[in-house]
Short mmCIF file of C-alpha atoms in Angstrom, two decimals:
data_model
loop_
_atom_site.label_atom_id
_atom_site.label_comp_id
_atom_site.label_asym_id
_atom_site.label_seq_id
_atom_site.Cartn_x
_atom_site.Cartn_y
_atom_site.Cartn_z
CA MET A 1 130.71 128.17 65.15
CA LEU A 2 132.51 124.85 65.17
CA ARG A 3 135.92 126.53 65.25
CA VAL A 4 135.06 127.68 68.77
CA LEU A 5 133.89 124.19 69.69
CA ALA A 6 137.16 122.76 68.46
CA ARG A 7 139.02 125.04 70.84
CA LEU A 8 136.73 124.04 73.68
CA ALA A 9 137.44 120.40 73.02
CA LEU A 10 141.12 121.16 72.74
CA THR A 11 141.44 119.32 69.43
CA CYS A 12 144.47 120.00 67.29
CA ALA A 13 143.66 121.98 64.18
CA PHE A 14 145.29 120.99 60.87
CA CYS A 15 148.81 122.35 61.39
CA VAL A 16 150.83 123.65 58.47
CA GLY A 17 153.88 125.74 59.05
CA ALA A 18 155.71 128.72 57.78
CA ALA A 19 159.30 128.61 56.66
CA GLY A 20 161.74 128.11 59.50
CA ALA A 21 161.21 124.58 60.82
CA ALA A 22 164.62 123.66 59.43
CA ASP A 23 166.45 125.69 62.07
CA THR A 24 165.32 123.48 64.94
CA VAL A 25 167.88 121.30 66.72
CA GLU A 26 167.02 118.02 68.46
CA HIS A 27 168.60 115.96 71.20
CA THR A 28 167.47 112.95 73.23
CA LEU A 29 168.63 112.30 76.78
CA SER A 30 169.67 108.82 77.84
CA ASN A 31 166.34 108.39 79.70
CA GLY A 32 164.38 108.97 76.49
CA LEU A 33 163.34 112.62 76.92
CA ARG A 34 163.29 114.25 73.49
CA ILE A 35 164.19 117.94 73.26
CA ILE A 36 163.54 120.24 70.30
CA VAL A 37 164.93 123.77 70.35
CA LYS A 38 164.03 126.54 67.94
CA PRO A 39 166.04 129.75 68.47
CA ASP A 40 164.08 132.99 67.97
CA ARG A 41 166.09 136.11 68.69
CA ARG A 42 163.41 138.79 68.36
CA ALA A 43 163.05 139.31 72.11
CA PRO A 44 164.88 138.09 75.27
CA VAL A 45 162.02 135.69 75.94
CA VAL A 46 161.67 131.92 75.95
CA VAL A 47 158.70 129.54 75.78
CA SER A 48 159.15 126.14 77.38
CA LEU A 49 156.45 123.59 76.55
CA LEU A 50 156.63 120.09 78.00
CA TRP A 51 154.40 117.60 76.20
CA TYR A 52 153.29 114.21 77.47
CA LYS A 53 152.02 111.81 74.84
CA VAL A 54 148.91 111.00 76.81
CA GLY A 55 145.41 112.40 76.60
CA SER A 56 141.81 111.30 76.74
CA VAL A 57 142.49 108.80 73.94
CA ASP A 58 144.50 106.78 76.49
CA GLU A 59 141.72 106.56 79.09
CA VAL A 60 139.56 103.53 79.79
CA ASN A 61 135.82 103.29 80.41
CA GLY A 62 134.88 104.48 83.87
CA LEU A 63 137.85 106.84 84.07
CA THR A 64 137.12 109.36 81.34
CA GLY A 65 138.52 112.78 82.22
CA VAL A 66 141.39 111.45 84.32
CA ALA A 67 144.06 112.95 82.01
CA HIS A 68 142.50 116.38 82.44
CA VAL A 69 142.04 115.94 86.20
CA LEU A 70 145.71 114.99 86.52
CA GLU A 71 146.64 118.14 84.64
CA HIS A 72 144.88 120.12 87.40
CA MET A 73 146.64 118.13 90.11
CA MET A 74 150.06 118.82 88.62
CA PHE A 75 149.75 122.31 90.16
CA LYS A 76 148.95 120.94 93.61
CA GLY A 77 152.46 120.37 94.90
CA THR A 78 155.33 117.90 95.02
CA ARG A 79 157.63 116.60 97.71
CA ASN A 80 159.70 119.76 97.19
CA VAL A 81 157.21 122.45 96.13
CA GLY A 82 154.05 123.39 98.02
CA VAL A 83 150.48 123.62 96.75
CA GLY A 84 150.20 126.42 94.19
CA GLU A 85 153.88 127.30 94.62
CA PHE A 86 154.77 126.35 91.03
CA SER A 87 152.79 129.22 89.51
CA ARG A 88 153.82 131.64 92.26
CA LEU A 89 157.50 131.00 91.54
CA ILE A 90 157.00 131.48 87.80
CA SER A 91 155.03 134.68 88.40
CA ALA A 92 157.68 136.00 90.81
CA ALA A 93 160.25 135.49 88.05
CA GLY A 94 158.17 137.67 85.72
CA GLY A 95 156.70 134.79 83.77
CA ARG A 96 153.36 133.12 83.22
CA ASP A 97 152.38 129.48 82.99
CA ASN A 98 149.44 127.32 82.06
CA ALA A 99 148.49 123.89 80.78
CA PHE A 100 146.13 122.11 78.41
CA THR A 101 144.76 118.63 77.83
CA SER A 102 143.51 117.28 74.51
CA LYS A 103 142.46 113.98 73.07
CA ASP A 104 146.06 113.20 72.12
CA TYR A 105 148.34 114.93 74.62
CA THR A 106 148.81 117.00 77.75
CA GLY A 107 151.01 120.09 77.73
CA TYR A 108 152.55 122.39 80.36
CA PHE A 109 154.16 125.67 79.38
CA GLN A 110 155.90 128.72 80.74
CA THR A 111 156.73 132.02 79.04
CA LEU A 112 159.48 134.00 80.78
CA HIS A 113 162.75 135.88 80.44
CA LYS A 114 165.43 133.71 78.90
CA SER A 115 167.49 133.91 82.09
CA GLN A 116 164.73 132.04 83.95
CA LEU A 117 164.56 128.96 81.71
CA GLY A 118 166.43 126.93 84.33
CA LEU A 119 163.72 127.70 86.89
CA ALA A 120 160.99 126.44 84.56
CA LEU A 121 162.85 123.22 83.74
CA ARG A 122 163.70 122.58 87.39
CA LEU A 123 160.04 122.89 88.39
CA GLU A 124 158.82 120.74 85.49
CA ALA A 125 161.36 118.01 86.23
CA ASP A 126 160.34 118.04 89.88
CA ARG A 127 156.66 117.45 89.16
CA MET A 128 157.47 114.84 86.53
CA ALA A 129 159.05 112.72 89.26
CA ASN A 130 157.77 113.92 92.64
CA LEU A 131 154.09 114.78 92.37
CA VAL A 132 152.07 114.45 95.59
CA LEU A 133 148.37 113.65 95.13
CA ASN A 134 146.90 114.65 98.45
CA PRO A 135 143.34 113.25 98.83
CA GLU A 136 142.12 116.48 100.42
CA GLU A 137 143.47 118.61 97.56
CA PHE A 138 142.07 116.11 95.07
CA GLY A 139 138.65 116.41 96.68
CA LYS A 140 138.73 120.17 96.20
CA GLU A 141 140.02 120.05 92.65
CA ILE A 142 137.62 117.41 91.36
CA LYS A 143 134.80 119.78 92.32
CA VAL A 144 136.47 122.51 90.26
CA VAL A 145 136.64 120.14 87.29
CA MET A 146 132.98 119.20 87.65
CA GLU A 147 132.06 122.89 87.70
CA GLU A 148 134.26 123.41 84.66
CA ARG A 149 132.34 120.68 82.87
CA ARG A 150 129.04 122.33 83.76
CA TRP A 151 130.28 125.72 82.59
CA ARG A 152 132.03 124.60 79.39
CA THR A 153 129.60 121.92 78.24
CA GLU A 154 126.36 121.43 80.13
CA ASP A 155 125.53 125.16 80.19
CA ARG A 156 126.56 125.61 76.55
CA PRO A 157 124.11 123.94 74.17
CA ARG A 158 126.42 123.87 71.16
CA ALA A 159 129.18 122.26 73.19
CA THR A 160 126.64 119.72 74.44
CA LEU A 161 125.60 119.02 70.85
CA TYR A 162 129.22 118.52 69.78
CA GLU A 163 129.80 116.11 72.67
CA ARG A 164 126.74 114.04 71.77
CA LEU A 165 127.59 114.14 68.07
CA MET A 166 131.02 112.62 68.70
CA ALA A 167 129.53 109.95 70.97
CA THR A 168 127.20 109.01 68.11
CA ALA A 169 129.60 109.35 65.18
CA LEU A 170 132.17 107.01 66.77
CA LEU A 171 131.32 103.62 68.26
CA ALA A 172 134.65 102.22 69.46
CA HIS A 173 137.38 104.83 69.23
CA PRO A 174 138.09 106.81 72.46
CA TYR A 175 137.65 110.08 70.55
CA ARG A 176 133.96 109.48 71.23
CA ASN A 177 134.50 110.49 74.87
CA PRO A 178 134.82 114.14 75.95
CA VAL A 179 138.27 115.31 77.04
CA ILE A 180 136.82 116.65 80.28
CA GLY A 181 135.15 113.30 80.95
CA TRP A 182 131.58 112.20 81.59
CA MET A 183 130.12 113.61 84.78
CA SER A 184 129.45 110.20 86.33
CA ASP A 185 133.12 109.27 85.92
CA LEU A 186 134.23 112.52 87.55
CA GLN A 187 131.87 111.94 90.45
CA SER A 188 133.32 108.50 91.16
CA MET A 189 136.98 109.38 90.53
CA ARG A 190 139.46 109.16 93.40
CA ALA A 191 142.99 110.43 93.99
CA GLU A 192 144.31 106.87 93.49
CA ASP A 193 142.95 106.87 89.93
CA ALA A 194 144.88 110.01 89.02
CA HIS A 195 147.99 108.68 90.77
CA ALA A 196 147.86 105.42 88.81
CA PHE A 197 147.52 107.38 85.56
CA TYR A 198 150.49 109.55 86.56
CA GLU A 199 152.64 106.53 87.39
CA ARG A 200 151.70 104.88 84.13
CA TRP A 201 152.29 107.70 81.66
CA TYR A 202 154.34 110.53 83.19
CA ALA A 203 157.89 109.57 82.31
CA PRO A 204 160.75 111.18 80.39
CA ASN A 205 160.48 108.58 77.63
CA ASN A 206 156.83 109.59 77.10
CA ALA A 207 157.60 113.31 77.02
CA LEU A 208 158.79 115.92 74.56
CA LEU A 209 160.33 119.24 75.61
CA VAL A 210 159.99 122.04 73.05
CA VAL A 211 161.80 125.31 73.71
CA VAL A 212 161.42 128.35 71.45
CA GLY A 213 163.08 131.70 72.10
CA ASP A 214 166.29 133.63 72.61
CA VAL A 215 168.41 130.62 73.56
CA THR A 216 171.05 128.38 72.05
CA PRO A 217 170.41 124.64 71.67
CA ASP A 218 173.49 123.74 73.71
CA GLU A 219 172.39 125.74 76.74
CA VAL A 220 168.91 124.20 76.61
CA PHE A 221 170.32 120.69 76.31
CA ALA A 222 172.65 121.33 79.26
CA LEU A 223 169.80 122.61 81.44
CA ALA A 224 167.55 119.71 80.44
CA ARG A 225 170.32 117.24 81.26
CA GLU A 226 170.88 118.92 84.62
CA HIS A 227 167.24 118.84 85.69
CA PHE A 228 165.71 115.84 83.88
CA GLY A 229 168.75 113.61 83.40
CA ALA A 230 168.44 111.73 86.71
CA ILE A 231 164.76 110.79 86.19
CA THR A 232 164.42 107.12 85.33
CA ALA A 233 162.62 105.97 82.21
CA LYS A 234 159.58 103.73 82.64
CA THR A 235 158.22 100.73 80.79
CA LEU A 236 155.22 102.29 79.10
CA PRO A 237 151.94 100.42 78.58
CA LEU A 238 151.51 98.82 75.18
CA ARG A 239 149.33 101.05 73.02
CA LYS A 240 146.95 98.70 71.24
CA PRO A 241 145.26 99.65 67.95
CA GLN A 242 141.97 101.45 68.50
CA ASP A 243 140.43 101.33 65.06
CA GLU A 244 136.92 102.63 64.48
CA PRO A 245 134.74 100.13 62.54
CA PRO A 246 133.35 101.33 59.21
CA GLN A 247 130.19 103.39 59.41
CA LEU A 248 127.40 101.62 57.55
CA GLY A 249 124.92 104.43 57.06
CA LEU A 250 123.65 107.86 58.03
CA ARG A 251 123.28 108.57 61.74
CA ARG A 252 121.04 111.27 63.17
CA LEU A 253 120.39 112.68 66.60
CA THR A 254 118.48 115.55 68.19
CA VAL A 255 119.53 117.19 71.44
CA LYS A 256 117.03 119.18 73.46
CA ALA A 257 118.69 121.88 75.54
CA PRO A 258 117.94 125.43 76.74
CA ALA A 259 118.97 127.73 73.90
CA GLU A 260 117.81 130.75 71.95
CA VAL A 261 118.16 129.32 68.44
CA PRO A 262 118.49 125.96 66.66
CA TYR A 263 121.86 124.71 65.50
CA VAL A 264 122.97 122.14 62.92
CA LEU A 265 126.23 120.19 63.18
CA MET A 266 127.38 117.61 60.63
CA ALA A 267 130.42 115.33 60.83
CA PHE A 268 131.81 113.45 57.82
CA ARG A 269 134.49 110.82 58.33
CA ALA A 270 137.53 111.89 56.33
CA PRO A 271 141.16 110.82 55.97
CA LYS A 272 143.78 112.36 58.22
CA LEU A 273 147.34 113.33 57.37
CA THR A 274 149.65 110.33 57.80
CA ASP A 275 152.40 110.85 55.21
CA PRO A 276 153.13 114.55 54.63
CA GLU A 277 155.13 113.82 51.48
CA ARG A 278 152.83 111.37 49.68
CA ASP A 279 149.36 112.38 50.91
CA TRP A 280 147.35 114.92 48.97
CA GLU A 281 143.75 114.50 50.12
CA PRO A 282 144.23 116.14 53.56
CA TYR A 283 145.65 119.24 51.90
CA ALA A 284 142.74 119.33 49.46
CA LEU A 285 140.25 118.94 52.32
CA GLU A 286 141.90 121.82 54.14
CA MET A 287 141.54 123.97 51.04
CA LEU A 288 137.92 122.86 50.63
CA ALA A 289 137.22 124.06 54.17
CA SER A 290 138.86 127.39 53.31
CA VAL A 291 136.83 127.74 50.09
CA LEU A 292 133.65 127.16 52.09
CA ASP A 293 134.53 129.16 55.21
CA GLY A 294 138.03 130.63 55.05
CA ASN A 295 136.99 134.27 55.28
CA ALA A 296 134.00 136.60 55.24
CA ALA A 297 133.75 136.32 51.44
CA ALA A 298 133.87 132.50 51.39
CA ARG A 299 131.01 130.53 49.91
CA LEU A 300 129.00 129.63 52.99
CA PRO A 301 128.80 133.10 54.58
CA ARG A 302 128.46 134.78 51.18
CA THR A 303 125.69 132.52 49.87
CA LEU A 304 123.77 131.17 52.85
CA VAL A 305 124.08 134.14 55.20
CA ARG A 306 124.15 137.27 53.03
CA ALA A 307 122.63 136.30 49.67
CA GLU A 308 119.91 133.81 50.62
CA ARG A 309 119.47 134.90 54.26
CA LEU A 310 118.87 131.28 55.11
CA ALA A 311 121.37 131.22 57.99
CA ASN A 312 122.62 133.54 60.68
CA SER A 313 125.96 131.73 60.44
CA ALA A 314 127.40 128.85 58.45
CA GLY A 315 130.82 127.26 58.61
CA ALA A 316 133.15 124.42 57.70
CA SER A 317 136.29 123.02 59.30
CA TYR A 318 138.59 120.05 58.91
CA ASP A 319 140.33 118.21 61.75
CA GLY A 320 142.97 116.16 59.97
CA VAL A 321 145.95 115.89 62.33
CA GLY A 322 145.85 113.58 65.32
CA ARG A 323 146.19 110.07 66.69
CA GLY A 324 142.55 109.27 65.91
CA PRO A 325 140.21 109.50 62.91
CA GLY A 326 139.89 112.63 60.80
CA VAL A 327 136.61 114.53 60.56
CA PHE A 328 135.23 117.25 58.28
CA TYR A 329 132.51 119.43 59.87
CA LEU A 330 129.73 121.61 58.51
CA ASP A 331 127.64 123.68 60.88
CA GLY A 332 125.30 126.62 61.11
CA VAL A 333 122.46 128.50 62.77
CA PRO A 334 119.22 128.81 60.74
CA ALA A 335 117.82 132.29 60.21
CA ALA A 336 114.50 133.19 61.82
CA GLY A 337 111.70 131.33 60.10
CA ARG A 338 114.03 128.76 58.53
CA SER A 339 114.40 125.21 59.80
CA ALA A 340 117.39 123.11 60.71
CA ALA A 341 116.48 120.72 57.89
CA GLU A 342 116.56 123.57 55.36
CA LEU A 343 119.98 124.63 56.55
CA GLU A 344 121.30 121.07 56.46
CA GLU A 345 120.20 120.74 52.85
CA ALA A 346 121.75 124.11 51.97
CA LEU A 347 125.10 123.16 53.53
CA ARG A 348 125.14 119.90 51.61
CA ARG A 349 124.10 121.69 48.43
CA GLU A 350 127.13 123.98 48.61
CA VAL A 351 129.47 121.00 48.85
CA ARG A 352 127.63 119.29 45.96
CA ARG A 353 128.04 122.44 43.92
CA ILE A 354 131.82 122.15 44.27
CA ALA A 355 131.66 118.41 43.58
CA ASP A 356 129.66 119.02 40.40
CA HIS A 357 131.18 122.25 39.09
CA GLY A 358 134.50 122.61 40.90
CA VAL A 359 136.12 125.91 41.89
CA GLU A 360 137.52 128.62 39.67
CA GLU A 361 141.30 128.90 39.60
CA ALA A 362 141.09 132.57 40.57
CA GLU A 363 138.94 131.73 43.60
CA LEU A 364 141.33 129.00 44.68
CA ARG A 365 144.36 131.25 44.30
CA ARG A 366 142.71 133.91 46.45
CA VAL A 367 141.66 131.46 49.15
CA LYS A 368 145.03 129.72 49.08
CA ALA A 369 146.90 133.00 49.52
CA GLN A 370 144.75 133.92 52.52
CA ALA A 371 145.09 130.47 54.10
CA VAL A 372 148.86 130.41 53.67
CA ALA A 373 149.28 134.00 54.89
CA SER A 374 147.34 133.33 58.09
CA ARG A 375 149.69 130.48 58.93
CA VAL A 376 152.76 132.54 58.17
CA TYR A 377 151.55 135.35 60.44
CA GLN A 378 151.01 132.89 63.28
CA GLN A 379 154.75 132.33 63.35
CA ASP A 380 155.07 135.69 65.10
CA SER A 381 154.02 133.87 68.27
CA MET A 382 156.71 131.83 70.01
CA PHE A 383 153.99 129.90 71.79
CA PHE A 384 152.33 129.02 68.49
CA GLN A 385 155.65 127.77 67.13
CA ALA A 386 156.18 125.57 70.20
CA ARG A 387 152.64 124.26 70.10
CA GLN A 388 152.80 123.56 66.38
CA ILE A 389 156.05 121.61 66.65
CA GLY A 390 154.81 119.51 69.56
CA ALA A 391 151.37 118.79 68.12
CA MET A 392 152.91 117.51 64.91
CA GLU A 393 155.37 115.27 66.72
CA ILE A 394 152.76 113.79 69.07
CA ALA A 395 150.59 112.99 66.04
CA GLY A 396 153.51 111.03 64.57
CA LEU A 397 154.31 113.64 61.91
CA PRO A 398 157.87 115.02 61.84
CA HIS A 399 157.88 118.75 62.52
CA THR A 400 160.66 118.99 59.96
CA THR A 401 157.98 118.48 57.29
CA LEU A 402 156.21 121.75 58.16
CA ASP A 403 157.77 123.60 55.22
CA LEU A 404 156.86 120.70 52.94
CA GLN A 405 153.29 120.80 54.20
CA LEU A 406 153.04 124.50 53.41
CA GLU A 407 154.35 123.85 49.92
CA LYS A 408 151.89 120.95 49.44
CA LEU A 409 149.06 123.27 50.47
CA ARG A 410 150.21 125.77 47.85
CA ARG A 411 150.18 123.02 45.21
CA VAL A 412 146.57 121.93 45.77
CA THR A 413 144.69 122.09 42.46
CA ALA A 414 141.07 122.90 41.72
CA ALA A 415 140.65 119.35 40.42
CA GLN A 416 141.85 117.93 43.74
CA VAL A 417 139.40 120.09 45.71
CA GLN A 418 136.60 118.91 43.44
CA GLU A 419 137.65 115.28 43.81
CA VAL A 420 137.56 115.25 47.63
CA ALA A 421 134.20 117.07 47.53
CA ARG A 422 132.89 114.22 45.39
CA LYS A 423 134.46 111.46 47.46
CA TYR A 424 133.83 112.17 51.15
CA PHE A 425 130.41 113.81 51.49
CA GLY A 426 127.92 111.03 51.00
CA ASP A 427 125.49 109.69 53.59
CA ASP A 428 127.26 106.49 54.59
CA GLU A 429 129.87 108.18 56.78
CA LEU A 430 127.82 111.16 57.90
CA THR A 431 126.40 111.97 61.34
CA VAL A 432 123.95 114.86 61.64
CA ALA A 433 122.99 116.53 64.92
CA TYR A 434 120.22 119.08 65.48
CA LEU A 435 119.91 121.31 68.52
CA ASP A 436 116.24 121.62 69.46
CA PRO A 437 116.13 124.81 71.58
CA GLN A 438 114.19 124.65 74.82
CA PRO A 439 113.09 127.61 76.99
CA LEU A 440 115.92 129.33 78.81
CA SER A 441 115.80 128.93 82.57
CA GLY A 442 118.17 131.49 83.99
CA ARG A 443 121.55 132.97 83.28
CA PRO A 444 124.63 130.82 82.54
CA THR A 445 126.80 130.02 85.51
CA PRO A 446 130.07 131.96 85.88
CA PRO A 447 133.43 130.28 85.27
CA PRO A 448 134.47 128.03 88.15
CA PRO A 449 137.21 129.30 90.48
CA GLY A 450 140.63 127.98 89.58
CA LEU A 451 139.90 127.61 85.85
CA ARG A 452 143.27 127.90 84.20
CA HIS A 453 143.34 126.07 80.89
CA VAL A 454 144.40 127.29 77.48
CA GLN A 455 141.80 126.83 74.74
#
């Protein structure tokens, strides 16, 4: 299902919050480091998540994947901390740490006892300013990344299809490139490339520190000032507009790869959330995705899988928060004896049915309650809260609008869902990808050693 692919690609899902964003407190150090603290007293635990506003969207041709490679190298030592010592120190303090790279950002986090927050901030500040990119360590780690690419994408036909779909759906915008990079770029990458990227983008004035847990804002601000305050701000590169030209017609592709079954993946260009207060279409598109695929009783699984037995699986998702274009996806696996073309037509038919006949108010109320409840329950995770706050801010959307976004989702009407179904699902901005399964030639490779990323 595409929801799994979205996690593989580390894209940010449409983030709407539960009540509670209003109790965050913000502060900015003199060097530009922004800090957002959200106290959560349920356990003596703290999550520290340091965001850099740099991801694959900031890469240039020939160096795709460098943001992700640098994320790996951030664990390979500084002038003060040895190779691998960062994670050993966090583990010795009873905590755990990890990192992730996406199209829009790179994040590093630790979860530990509240008394150890100073340790986490000291280590993060050290590698913000003092990273050592040893060519020998780089040579080892780039091989790990290449194996990760083979395992996550090249040995997974649906991930391969998603990668090729995006490279076809977008002509100019960097979202067309995979976060992990193209293999040829990884093969030619050198330690100097990662170092130049680090020097260009890793700076306090391009970072956001989000802390959630059993802490007070004042103590977090004091610790951040102690550890990050002496790091000098940098003159950041000018971010030029990277607008995707209008799509002028339907695009199709077929990918041949070893697989057991066919697969259909469709991408429709759609608006993204830019103004949480005035926008309404992104909220309606999110509800449309939930009507189609929000639960086991939603329209696609109910109709195409169980009633018609046309598909083994069928889904919908909307990616509407980010620095790049928004996309609405439909996907599915045809049932035995049914073709990819039949499933494509059935997926489009279900959207047309909503465009022509709308949704019943009772159905929308039920779906809306489930969608809202799932987001409220996610607030039980301190890590989710930290990730939600940071993802919104990096996308240029104030995290203080999370409560408003939840309320706007509750206000979506059946007429609005019908209107977006009518407006955004024609051929002119559609890209369709078919997986043509080829004979399997052995078992998938195991995960590469050293794989450590959050999905």
